[in-house]
Short mmCIF file of C-alpha atoms in Angstrom, two decimals:
data_model
loop_
_atom_site.label_atom_id
_atom_site.label_comp_id
_atom_site.label_asym_id
_atom_site.label_seq_id
_atom_site.Cartn_x
_atom_site.Cartn_y
_atom_site.Cartn_z
CA MET A 1 13.93 12.63 24.11
CA SER A 2 14.31 11.97 20.43
CA THR A 3 13.86 14.17 17.77
CA ALA A 4 11.18 12.01 16.27
CA SER A 5 9.51 11.64 19.82
CA GLU A 6 9.19 15.47 20.08
CA ARG A 7 8.23 15.85 16.87
CA GLY A 8 5.30 13.62 17.58
CA LEU A 9 4.48 14.85 20.90
CA ARG A 10 4.12 18.13 19.26
CA ALA A 11 1.85 16.64 16.43
CA ALA A 12 -0.75 15.60 19.56
CA ARG A 13 -0.58 19.30 21.17
CA ARG A 14 -1.61 20.74 17.59
CA ARG A 15 -4.24 18.67 17.15
CA ASP A 16 -5.69 18.68 20.98
CA ARG A 17 -5.18 22.23 20.79
CA ARG A 18 -8.15 22.01 18.27
CA VAL A 19 -10.85 21.02 21.20
CA TYR A 20 -9.73 24.97 22.69
CA THR A 21 -9.60 26.76 19.67
CA ARG A 22 -12.45 25.34 17.54
CA SER A 23 -15.23 25.33 20.45
CA HIS A 24 -14.07 28.08 22.56
CA PRO A 25 -11.76 30.28 20.20
CA VAL A 26 -12.93 34.09 21.66
CA LEU A 27 -12.32 32.84 25.28
CA PHE A 28 -8.93 30.75 24.50
CA GLY A 29 -7.72 33.85 22.71
CA LEU A 30 -7.92 35.58 26.12
CA LEU A 31 -6.60 33.20 28.58
CA ALA A 32 -3.50 32.54 25.94
CA ALA A 33 -3.30 36.34 25.50
CA THR A 34 -2.79 36.66 29.57
CA ARG A 35 -1.01 33.35 30.44
CA ARG A 36 2.30 35.06 31.03
CA ARG A 37 0.94 36.37 34.47
CA PRO A 38 0.28 34.39 37.34
CA VAL A 39 -2.52 36.80 38.15
CA ALA A 40 -4.11 39.37 35.69
CA ARG A 41 -7.12 41.49 36.17
CA ILE A 42 -9.30 42.72 33.43
CA GLY A 43 -12.33 44.53 35.03
CA SER A 44 -13.91 42.72 37.56
CA ALA A 45 -12.90 39.27 36.86
CA VAL A 46 -9.45 37.95 38.15
CA LEU A 47 -7.96 35.40 36.07
CA VAL A 48 -5.68 33.41 37.38
CA HIS A 49 -2.72 31.29 36.20
CA GLY A 50 0.06 30.19 37.88
CA SER A 51 0.37 26.87 40.20
CA ALA A 52 0.35 28.93 43.27
CA PRO A 53 -2.28 30.95 43.40
CA TYR A 54 -4.33 29.01 41.98
CA ARG A 55 -3.97 26.54 44.81
CA GLN A 56 -4.44 29.40 47.34
CA ALA A 57 -7.60 30.62 45.79
CA LEU A 58 -8.91 27.39 46.17
CA THR A 59 -7.69 26.94 49.64
CA ARG A 60 -7.22 30.17 51.07
CA VAL A 61 -9.89 33.00 49.59
CA PRO A 62 -13.45 32.60 51.01
CA LEU A 63 -15.65 31.77 48.25
CA ASP A 64 -19.19 32.87 47.01
CA ARG A 65 -20.34 28.88 46.32
CA THR A 66 -23.60 29.79 44.92
CA ALA A 67 -23.43 32.89 42.72
CA VAL A 68 -24.37 33.22 39.19
CA GLY A 69 -21.50 31.81 37.15
CA THR A 70 -19.95 29.53 39.30
CA THR A 71 -20.47 25.74 39.36
CA GLY A 72 -22.38 26.00 42.71
CA GLY A 73 -24.82 28.48 40.77
CA ALA A 74 -25.20 25.89 38.11
CA ALA A 75 -25.69 23.35 40.75
CA ARG A 76 -28.79 25.20 41.93
CA GLU A 77 -29.80 26.07 38.46
CA LEU A 78 -29.85 22.11 37.66
CA SER A 79 -31.90 21.48 40.98
CA ALA A 80 -33.10 22.89 44.40
CA GLY A 81 -29.53 23.41 45.62
CA GLY A 82 -28.20 21.56 48.41
CA THR A 83 -25.67 19.81 46.38
CA LEU A 84 -21.82 19.23 47.00
CA PHE A 85 -20.80 21.68 44.54
CA ASP A 86 -22.31 24.66 46.81
CA GLN A 87 -22.76 23.51 50.55
CA GLU A 88 -20.42 24.40 53.34
CA GLY A 89 -19.66 23.76 56.30
CA ALA A 90 -21.11 20.35 58.08
CA GLY A 91 -23.53 19.57 54.94
CA HIS A 92 -20.64 19.57 52.85
CA ARG A 93 -18.99 17.38 55.27
CA GLY A 94 -21.24 14.80 55.40
CA THR A 95 -21.76 14.94 51.51
CA ARG A 96 -18.25 14.68 50.51
CA ARG A 97 -18.11 11.63 53.23
CA ALA A 98 -20.87 9.83 51.34
CA VAL A 99 -19.52 10.04 47.98
CA ALA A 100 -15.80 9.44 49.24
CA GLU A 101 -17.40 6.29 50.24
CA ASP A 102 -18.67 5.67 46.65
CA LEU A 103 -15.83 6.44 45.09
CA GLY A 104 -12.88 5.71 47.45
CA ALA A 105 -10.72 2.48 46.69
CA ALA A 106 -13.39 -0.14 47.84
CA GLY A 107 -16.19 1.44 45.73
CA VAL A 108 -13.70 1.75 42.38
CA GLU A 109 -12.91 -1.77 42.47
CA ARG A 110 -16.53 -2.72 42.54
CA LEU A 111 -17.23 -0.27 39.49
CA ARG A 112 -14.38 -1.69 37.60
CA PRO A 113 -15.88 -4.53 35.74
CA VAL A 114 -18.66 -2.17 34.44
CA TRP A 115 -16.68 -0.41 32.41
CA GLN A 116 -14.20 -3.00 32.11
CA GLU A 117 -17.10 -5.01 30.07
CA VAL A 118 -17.87 -2.12 27.94
CA LEU A 119 -13.95 -1.79 26.64
CA THR A 120 -13.91 -5.53 26.11
CA ARG A 121 -16.71 -5.59 24.10
CA ARG A 122 -16.78 -1.90 22.41
CA LEU A 123 -12.68 -2.16 21.09
CA ALA A 124 -13.05 -5.81 19.98
CA PRO A 125 -13.70 -4.84 16.31
CA LEU A 126 -9.97 -3.08 16.50
CA ALA A 127 -8.62 -6.73 16.74
CA ALA A 128 -10.70 -7.33 13.00
CA GLY A 129 -9.12 -4.52 11.48
CA HIS A 130 -12.14 -2.53 11.95
CA PRO A 131 -12.34 1.11 12.93
CA VAL A 132 -13.89 2.24 16.56
CA GLU A 133 -15.97 5.02 17.29
CA LEU A 134 -14.12 5.52 20.81
CA VAL A 135 -16.29 8.62 21.90
CA VAL A 136 -19.19 6.60 21.58
CA VAL A 137 -17.36 4.00 23.50
CA ALA A 138 -16.55 6.66 26.39
CA ARG A 139 -20.33 7.60 26.49
CA GLU A 140 -21.28 4.45 27.09
CA LEU A 141 -18.62 3.61 29.63
CA ALA A 142 -19.48 6.92 31.43
CA GLY A 143 -23.14 6.11 31.39
CA ALA A 144 -22.35 3.04 32.48
CA THR A 145 -20.48 3.53 35.66
CA VAL A 146 -22.73 6.14 36.77
CA ARG A 147 -25.98 3.75 36.09
CA ALA A 148 -24.10 1.29 38.70
CA LEU A 149 -22.81 4.23 41.10
CA LEU A 150 -26.31 5.35 41.46
CA GLY A 151 -28.07 1.99 41.49
CA SER A 152 -30.48 3.04 38.60
CA THR A 153 -31.89 1.07 35.33
CA ALA A 154 -31.82 4.07 32.91
CA ALA A 155 -30.02 3.25 29.55
CA PRO A 156 -26.22 3.74 30.11
CA GLU A 157 -26.66 5.77 26.37
CA ASP A 158 -29.85 7.84 27.78
CA ILE A 159 -27.86 8.77 31.00
CA ALA A 160 -25.08 10.26 28.96
CA GLU A 161 -26.82 12.30 26.88
CA ALA A 162 -28.93 13.47 29.58
CA SER A 163 -25.93 14.39 30.93
CA ALA A 164 -23.95 16.38 28.53
CA HIS A 165 -27.13 18.21 27.61
CA ALA A 166 -27.71 19.32 30.59
CA ALA A 167 -24.59 20.38 31.13
CA ALA A 168 -23.79 22.00 27.72
CA THR A 169 -27.22 24.47 28.78
CA ALA A 170 -25.66 25.23 32.43
CA VAL A 171 -22.43 25.61 31.43
CA ARG A 172 -23.05 29.08 29.28
CA ASP A 173 -23.55 30.82 32.49
CA HIS A 174 -19.91 29.81 33.46
CA LEU A 175 -18.51 31.43 30.27
CA PRO A 176 -17.66 35.41 30.43
CA GLY A 177 -20.14 37.38 28.41
CA PRO A 178 -23.83 38.09 28.26
CA ARG A 179 -25.93 35.06 29.14
CA PRO A 180 -28.11 34.05 25.66
CA PRO A 181 -32.09 34.62 25.93
CA GLY A 182 -33.54 31.36 27.16
CA THR A 183 -30.80 30.12 28.82
CA ALA A 184 -31.94 29.43 32.65
CA ARG A 185 -35.04 27.77 30.83
CA ALA A 186 -33.07 25.49 28.72
CA ALA A 187 -30.99 24.36 32.12
CA ALA A 188 -34.12 24.20 34.01
CA ALA A 189 -35.94 21.64 31.67
CA ALA A 190 -32.47 19.76 30.54
CA ALA A 191 -32.16 19.49 34.83
CA ALA A 192 -35.34 18.25 35.22
CA ARG A 193 -35.03 15.85 32.32
CA LEU A 194 -31.85 14.05 33.97
CA GLU A 195 -33.46 14.39 37.67
CA ALA A 196 -36.50 12.36 36.32
CA LEU A 197 -34.30 10.18 33.65
CA LEU A 198 -32.21 9.13 37.24
CA ALA A 199 -35.64 8.79 39.69
CA ALA A 200 -37.56 6.96 38.01
CA ASP A 201 -36.58 3.58 39.91
CA LEU A 202 -34.56 5.93 42.72
CA PRO A 203 -36.93 7.56 45.17
CA GLY A 204 -36.05 10.87 46.78
CA GLU A 205 -36.43 14.19 46.49
CA GLY A 206 -34.45 17.32 47.13
CA THR A 207 -30.54 16.85 48.07
CA GLU A 208 -30.79 13.53 47.08
CA SER A 209 -31.98 14.03 43.91
CA ALA A 210 -30.08 16.75 43.30
CA LEU A 211 -27.27 15.07 43.90
CA ARG A 212 -27.63 12.07 42.10
CA ALA A 213 -27.64 14.69 39.18
CA MET A 214 -24.74 16.11 39.66
CA LEU A 215 -22.68 13.35 40.16
CA ALA A 216 -23.98 12.03 36.61
CA VAL A 217 -23.37 15.23 35.06
CA ALA A 218 -19.78 15.61 36.47
CA ALA A 219 -19.06 11.98 35.60
CA VAL A 220 -20.27 11.73 32.25
CA ASN A 221 -18.38 14.94 30.92
CA THR A 222 -15.56 14.65 32.20
CA THR A 223 -15.02 11.26 31.30
CA VAL A 224 -16.64 11.91 27.50
CA ALA A 225 -13.93 14.64 27.59
CA ALA A 226 -10.82 13.40 28.99
CA LEU A 227 -10.89 9.41 27.48
CA PRO A 228 -10.86 10.47 23.76
CA ARG A 229 -8.59 13.46 23.86
CA ALA A 230 -5.78 11.21 26.25
CA ALA A 231 -6.30 8.66 23.29
CA ALA A 232 -5.69 10.80 20.73
CA TRP A 233 -2.45 11.70 22.70
CA CYS A 234 -0.98 8.10 22.82
CA ALA A 235 -1.91 8.08 19.02
CA ASP A 236 -0.42 11.06 17.73
CA ALA A 237 2.88 10.87 19.97
CA ARG A 238 3.28 7.19 19.85
CA LEU A 239 2.83 6.64 23.19
CA TRP A 240 1.36 3.14 22.92
CA GLU A 241 4.83 1.40 24.11
CA GLN A 242 4.24 3.39 27.73
CA ALA A 243 0.84 3.07 28.09
CA ALA A 244 1.33 -0.94 27.47
CA ASP A 245 4.51 -1.05 30.18
CA ASP A 246 2.51 -1.97 33.56
CA ARG A 247 4.87 0.13 35.26
CA LEU A 248 4.86 3.28 33.29
CA ARG A 249 1.04 3.07 32.46
CA PRO A 250 0.84 5.03 36.06
CA ALA A 251 2.75 7.45 35.28
CA LEU A 252 1.49 7.90 31.91
CA VAL A 253 -1.94 8.61 33.32
CA GLY A 254 -0.96 10.85 35.08
CA GLU A 255 0.85 13.16 32.61
CA LEU A 256 -1.95 12.95 30.06
CA LEU A 257 -4.64 13.98 32.50
CA ARG A 258 -2.48 16.50 33.38
CA VAL A 259 -2.32 17.74 29.47
CA THR A 260 -5.79 17.32 28.76
CA ALA A 261 -6.97 19.24 32.25
CA PRO A 262 -10.80 18.16 31.45
CA SER A 263 -12.12 20.46 33.65
CA PRO A 264 -10.18 23.59 32.08
CA LEU A 265 -11.71 26.50 33.74
CA LEU A 266 -13.28 26.65 37.26
CA PRO A 267 -15.51 29.70 37.62
CA ARG A 268 -15.71 31.11 41.12
CA VAL A 269 -16.62 34.08 42.80
CA ALA A 270 -14.72 35.55 45.99
CA ALA A 271 -16.58 36.24 48.78
CA ALA A 272 -14.39 38.57 50.55
CA ASP A 273 -11.72 40.95 50.03
CA ALA A 274 -8.03 39.11 49.57
CA GLU A 275 -4.72 39.24 47.27
CA LEU A 276 -3.37 36.51 45.40
CA GLY A 277 -0.18 36.45 43.66
CA GLY A 278 -0.22 40.36 44.51
CA CYS A 279 -3.65 41.10 43.11
CA PRO A 280 -5.85 42.56 44.79
CA VAL A 281 -8.97 40.67 44.75
CA ARG A 282 -12.22 42.08 46.11
CA ALA A 283 -15.52 41.25 47.50
CA GLY A 284 -17.56 40.01 44.29
CA ASP A 285 -15.14 39.20 41.47
CA ARG A 286 -15.37 37.22 39.20
CA LEU A 287 -12.25 34.34 39.47
CA LEU A 288 -11.56 32.40 36.51
CA LEU A 289 -9.06 29.64 37.79
CA VAL A 290 -6.96 28.31 34.58
CA ALA A 291 -6.50 24.69 35.73
CA ARG A 292 -4.69 23.80 32.03
CA HIS A 293 -2.44 26.82 32.73
CA ALA A 294 -1.92 26.36 36.52
CA VAL A 295 -1.04 22.27 35.83
CA ARG A 296 1.17 23.52 32.50
CA ALA A 297 -0.75 21.47 29.86
CA HIS A 298 0.29 24.39 27.53
CA SER A 299 4.03 24.52 27.88
CA ASP A 300 5.26 21.08 29.44
CA LEU A 301 4.83 18.07 27.33
CA PRO A 302 3.74 14.78 28.59
CA ASP A 303 6.84 12.29 29.93
CA ALA A 304 6.52 9.76 32.00
CA HIS A 305 9.75 8.69 32.38
CA CYS A 306 10.10 12.35 34.32
CA PRO A 307 6.16 13.27 35.32
CA ALA A 308 5.27 16.36 36.82
CA PRO A 309 5.47 16.71 40.85
CA PRO A 310 2.34 14.66 42.05
CA ALA A 311 1.07 18.06 43.91
CA GLU A 312 1.09 20.00 40.66
CA ALA A 313 -0.31 17.28 38.28
CA GLN A 314 -3.30 16.93 41.25
CA LEU A 315 -4.40 20.17 40.41
CA VAL A 316 -6.36 19.26 37.57
CA PHE A 317 -8.78 17.76 40.52
CA GLY A 318 -8.91 21.09 42.47
CA ALA A 319 -7.20 21.38 45.76
CA GLY A 320 -8.02 21.65 49.57
CA ALA A 321 -11.90 20.90 50.86
CA HIS A 322 -13.62 21.12 47.29
CA ALA A 323 -11.16 18.80 45.56
CA CYS A 324 -12.83 16.63 43.30
CA PRO A 325 -13.35 13.10 44.93
CA GLY A 326 -13.89 11.20 41.43
CA ALA A 327 -10.10 11.43 41.02
CA ARG A 328 -9.28 7.81 41.87
CA LEU A 329 -12.28 7.21 39.66
CA ALA A 330 -10.87 9.16 36.65
CA ARG A 331 -7.18 7.49 36.74
CA ALA A 332 -9.01 4.13 37.18
CA GLN A 333 -10.99 4.50 33.98
CA LEU A 334 -8.04 6.12 31.85
CA THR A 335 -5.55 3.13 33.24
CA ASP A 336 -7.73 0.58 31.86
CA THR A 337 -9.15 2.04 28.94
CA LEU A 338 -5.23 2.63 27.72
CA ALA A 339 -4.39 -0.79 28.66
CA ALA A 340 -6.99 -2.23 26.24
CA LEU A 341 -6.15 0.20 23.43
CA ALA A 342 -2.26 -0.21 23.72
CA PRO A 343 -2.25 -3.65 22.28
CA HIS A 344 -3.92 -2.47 18.82
CA ARG A 345 -1.69 0.27 18.70
CA PRO A 346 -4.47 2.57 17.30
CA THR A 347 -4.06 5.23 14.70
CA VAL A 348 -6.99 8.49 14.69
CA LEU A 349 -8.72 8.72 10.94
CA ARG A 350 -10.93 11.14 11.77
CA ALA A 351 -11.94 13.85 14.28
CA ARG A 352 -14.31 16.31 14.90
CA VAL A 353 -14.71 18.99 18.01
CA ASP A 354 -17.68 18.67 19.79
CA ARG A 355 -18.19 22.87 19.35
CA ALA A 356 -21.76 22.35 21.86
CA ALA A 357 -20.23 20.28 24.91
CA ALA A 358 -19.86 21.64 28.17
CA LEU A 359 -15.96 20.77 28.16
CA PRO A 360 -13.28 20.95 25.28
CA GLY A 361 -13.66 17.45 23.87
CA TRP A 362 -13.89 15.54 20.57
CA ARG A 363 -17.61 15.06 18.94
CA SER A 364 -16.09 11.91 17.22
CA LEU A 365 -12.76 10.20 17.61
CA THR A 366 -12.20 7.38 15.08
CA ILE A 367 -9.47 4.72 15.76
CA ARG A 368 -7.80 1.95 13.37
CA ALA A 369 -5.21 -0.23 14.76
CA THR A 370 -2.16 0.12 13.65
CA ASP A 371 -1.62 -3.18 10.80
CA HIS A 372 -5.18 -1.40 9.63
CA THR A 373 -3.97 1.93 8.94
CA ALA A 374 -6.22 3.97 5.89
CA SER A 375 -5.19 7.62 5.44
CA PRO A 376 -5.00 9.03 9.18
CA ASP A 377 -6.18 12.12 9.48
CA HIS A 378 -3.31 14.49 10.57
CA ARG A 379 -5.14 18.04 10.53
#
């Protein structure tokens, strides 16, 4: 790697760190201070940073999937329960099979024209030298994909906004520390709004309605977090040649998903005594599984020529029976986004962190084609 290339990668990392340091500085500081140990205990919380114990926690440790402060707990706040995020046994397997069919290879190819149309239309101004707000593009892309996936007729922007708001209100229960007053009420109101929006023309109650809402929340928030951050990495590190290369693009997509780790922290609760990396875990202990550190996003720069092993990179989508079923969709959307952006070699003009979002990301990321550069924001 040349000195110039390494400088660009480090500049890209500095920018990307802002989504953590400016949105959740206390939590980011805590995680950074303990990351040298694969597993660290702080009171009743167990922070899991290492790849092996992270995978073990998801595949071998019994988990309380409905506990307050977990994804399953948030799912129950968002609905009456019975969703992919808090089920076990036959119910979980049945739901996963249904979702897998929609998000498998055939399902993704069916959805692909939906987001490709958004990319073609929304990125067209780049060719004329006009700036593009990439977060707006990502929101419409995510909303349109969910709309097609669920067969809804709601506007993509409305789906994206309602899904983002529902996640933002629910995620406060995930973070360490006391819950602000009114959190449960706010989460319930946001969930009701999202479910009503999606149910306007889709009959169904209970589990079906809850599953629609949680799929929308997951798909929208991870997409809006990941796509602009990945594009900023390409712009700052000058990775557009790799993005334009059909042979290198798949590896670049995997590396960018690894270093952005759209869901960087998975909160869980142990349901039984266990051991992780030599650290005893007691039933009821809170597990903070740090995906960002498990895939070494904080230390290993992206390298499409020598990518991380697939088993490690895949950890950004979880592991085992509860791994994210949307991994194929995420890779396909990022692949097409990079392919659409690469001919323009965009630079970042302005970037602002979203301090209220459920996942670390940009509130705005304005880009412009290289041939029409102004004064890029290198802060």
